[in-house]
Amino acid sequence: MDTSDTWQETDGALVREFEFASFPDAIAFVQRLAEVAEAENHHPDIAIRYRRVTVRWTTHSAGGVTERDHELAARTSQLA
Amino acid sequence: MDTSDTWQETDGALVREFEFASFPDAIAFVQRLAEVAEAENHHPDIAIRYRRVTVRWTTHSAGGVTERDHELAARTSQLA
């Protein structure tokens, strides 16, 4: 379930807000996302606001969005 | 482990940043915090930025910080 439906490129990052049915569902998503992030050694910024989770992918060393961010954004969508 | 060492009251919320040794440690803290939040039916805003987690307690219905926020902030510190 998601609110913004697509990733937006904002301030040098790919950003999307996901909305879940419950707070535990939102946290379970964060857990899945964290496992992928750690396995890939690439960590998005994550903001949790009750049932809504905003994910922000960027590559600090590149100063913006890379192909890898696009790939991981797509994987993030599949996790939601 | 924490960075700011105390809770700051900012914009009608109790805010504190915690820093952990690793990203998995940060996520494990979020998991513990989420369990308390769900059990108490009071949910803080949580921002994860690699090994740093910012927690923000406020009571929207009261328009600011309540005694309950102070209690849950103290419990949050114990979880870190």
Short mmCIF file of C-alpha atoms in Angstrom, two decimals:
data_model
loop_
_atom_site.label_atom_id
_atom_site.label_comp_id
_atom_site.label_asym_id
_atom_site.label_seq_id
_atom_site.Cartn_x
_atom_site.Cartn_y
_atom_site.Cartn_z
CA MET A 1 0.00 0.00 0.00
CA ASP A 2 1.41 3.40 -0.78
CA THR A 3 0.38 6.99 -0.87
CA SER A 4 2.55 8.73 -3.42
CA ASP A 5 2.46 5.85 -5.92
CA THR A 6 5.79 6.76 -7.50
CA TRP A 7 9.28 7.78 -6.52
CA GLN A 8 10.00 11.47 -6.74
CA GLU A 9 13.47 12.85 -7.27
CA THR A 10 13.80 15.57 -4.64
CA ASP A 11 16.92 17.32 -3.38
CA GLY A 12 19.23 14.78 -4.94
CA ALA A 13 17.36 11.75 -3.63
CA LEU A 14 14.66 9.31 -4.68
CA VAL A 15 11.83 9.73 -2.18
CA ARG A 16 8.59 7.86 -1.69
CA GLU A 17 6.04 7.60 1.09
CA PHE A 18 4.41 4.27 1.83
CA GLU A 19 1.26 3.93 3.91
CA PHE A 20 0.36 0.70 5.68
CA ALA A 21 -2.75 -0.66 7.36
CA SER A 22 -1.18 -0.53 10.82
CA PHE A 23 1.90 0.59 12.72
CA PRO A 24 3.17 -3.02 13.08
CA ASP A 25 2.82 -3.44 9.30
CA ALA A 26 4.89 -0.28 8.81
CA ILE A 27 7.58 -1.57 11.19
CA ALA A 28 7.63 -4.97 9.48
CA PHE A 29 8.28 -3.19 6.18
CA VAL A 30 11.14 -1.23 7.77
CA GLN A 31 12.59 -4.52 9.01
CA ARG A 32 12.49 -6.05 5.52
CA LEU A 33 13.96 -2.92 4.00
CA ALA A 34 16.72 -2.84 6.63
CA GLU A 35 17.74 -6.41 5.77
CA VAL A 36 18.10 -5.51 2.09
CA ALA A 37 19.95 -2.29 2.94
CA GLU A 38 22.43 -4.10 5.17
CA ALA A 39 22.96 -6.90 2.63
CA GLU A 40 23.61 -4.31 -0.09
CA ASN A 41 25.65 -2.07 2.21
CA HIS A 42 23.58 0.85 1.00
CA HIS A 43 21.29 2.46 3.55
CA PRO A 44 18.35 4.73 2.83
CA ASP A 45 17.07 7.38 5.18
CA ILE A 46 13.83 6.12 6.73
CA ALA A 47 11.21 8.23 8.48
CA ILE A 48 8.39 6.50 10.36
CA ARG A 49 5.29 8.48 11.25
CA TYR A 50 2.74 6.04 12.63
CA ARG A 51 1.48 4.03 9.63
CA ARG A 52 3.51 6.03 7.10
CA VAL A 53 7.10 5.37 6.14
CA THR A 54 9.11 7.74 3.95
CA VAL A 55 12.14 6.20 2.26
CA ARG A 56 14.90 8.31 0.75
CA TRP A 57 17.59 6.77 -1.45
CA THR A 58 20.68 8.75 -2.35
CA THR A 59 24.40 8.09 -2.79
CA HIS A 60 26.29 10.56 -0.63
CA SER A 61 29.64 9.74 -2.24
CA ALA A 62 28.20 10.56 -5.66
CA GLY A 63 26.34 13.63 -4.45
CA GLY A 64 23.00 12.45 -5.78
CA VAL A 65 20.96 9.66 -7.28
CA THR A 66 22.74 6.79 -9.01
CA GLU A 67 21.57 3.73 -10.93
CA ARG A 68 21.99 1.75 -7.73
CA ASP A 69 19.53 4.03 -5.95
CA HIS A 70 17.02 3.42 -8.74
CA GLU A 71 17.53 -0.34 -8.42
CA LEU A 72 17.11 -0.30 -4.66
CA ALA A 73 14.09 1.99 -4.92
CA ALA A 74 12.47 -0.57 -7.19
CA ARG A 75 13.27 -3.34 -4.69
CA THR A 76 11.86 -1.20 -1.89
CA SER A 77 8.56 -0.90 -3.74
CA GLN A 78 8.42 -4.68 -4.03
CA LEU A 79 8.89 -5.02 -0.26
CA ALA A 80 5.93 -2.76 0.56
CA MET B 1 24.88 4.91 23.06
CA ASP B 2 23.58 8.35 22.32
CA THR B 3 24.72 11.59 20.81
CA SER B 4 22.64 14.36 22.36
CA ASP B 5 22.67 12.81 25.84
CA THR B 6 19.37 14.41 26.87
CA TRP B 7 15.91 14.98 25.51
CA GLN B 8 15.31 18.42 24.09
CA GLU B 9 11.88 19.98 23.95
CA THR B 10 11.63 21.31 20.40
CA ASP B 11 8.54 22.43 18.48
CA GLY B 12 6.16 20.87 20.97
CA ALA B 13 7.94 17.53 21.11
CA LEU B 14 10.59 15.72 23.14
CA VAL B 15 13.40 14.95 20.72
CA ARG B 16 16.59 12.94 21.12
CA GLU B 17 19.11 11.44 18.73
CA PHE B 18 20.64 8.06 19.53
CA GLU B 19 23.76 6.76 17.82
CA PHE B 20 24.57 3.07 17.63
CA ALA B 21 27.62 1.02 16.72
CA SER B 22 26.03 -0.32 13.55
CA PHE B 23 22.96 -0.06 11.34
CA PRO B 24 21.59 -3.43 12.57
CA ASP B 25 21.95 -2.17 16.14
CA ALA B 26 19.99 0.94 15.20
CA ILE B 27 17.26 -1.16 13.60
CA ALA B 28 17.10 -3.48 16.62
CA PHE B 29 16.53 -0.44 18.82
CA VAL B 30 13.71 0.73 16.52
CA GLN B 31 12.17 -2.73 16.81
CA ARG B 32 12.25 -2.60 20.63
CA LEU B 33 10.87 0.93 20.61
CA ALA B 34 8.10 -0.06 18.20
CA GLU B 35 6.98 -2.87 20.52
CA VAL B 36 6.68 -0.47 23.45
CA ALA B 37 4.92 2.11 21.28
CA GLU B 38 2.35 -0.39 20.04
CA ALA B 39 1.76 -1.80 23.53
CA GLU B 40 1.21 1.73 24.86
CA ASN B 41 -0.77 2.79 21.78
CA HIS B 42 1.39 5.91 21.62
CA HIS B 43 3.71 6.19 18.64
CA PRO B 44 6.72 8.46 18.33
CA ASP B 45 8.06 9.78 15.06
CA ILE B 46 11.25 7.88 14.24
CA ALA B 47 13.92 8.94 11.76
CA ILE B 48 16.68 6.48 10.84
CA ARG B 49 19.83 7.79 9.20
CA TYR B 50 22.30 4.92 9.03
CA ARG B 51 23.49 4.37 12.64
CA ARG B 52 21.54 7.33 14.02
CA VAL B 53 17.95 7.26 15.15
CA THR B 54 16.03 10.39 16.07
CA VAL B 55 12.97 9.83 18.25
CA ARG B 56 10.28 12.48 18.66
CA TRP B 57 7.55 12.12 21.29
CA THR B 58 4.50 14.38 21.25
CA THR B 59 0.80 14.09 21.90
CA HIS B 60 -1.05 15.42 18.88
CA SER B 61 -4.40 15.48 20.65
CA ALA B 62 -2.90 17.66 23.40
CA GLY B 63 -0.97 19.84 20.98
CA GLY B 64 2.33 19.26 22.69
CA VAL B 65 4.29 17.34 25.28
CA THR B 66 2.45 15.55 28.08
CA GLU B 67 3.53 13.60 31.14
CA ARG B 68 3.04 10.44 29.09
CA ASP B 69 5.56 11.67 26.54
CA HIS B 70 8.06 12.24 29.33
CA GLU B 71 7.45 8.73 30.67
CA LEU B 72 7.86 7.14 27.26
CA ALA B 73 10.95 9.23 26.52
CA ALA B 74 12.50 7.84 29.70
CA ARG B 75 11.60 4.30 28.64
CA THR B 76 13.06 4.97 25.20
CA SER B 77 16.38 5.94 26.77
CA GLN B 78 16.41 2.66 28.67
CA LEU B 79 15.91 0.74 25.42
CA ALA B 80 18.91 2.35 23.71
#
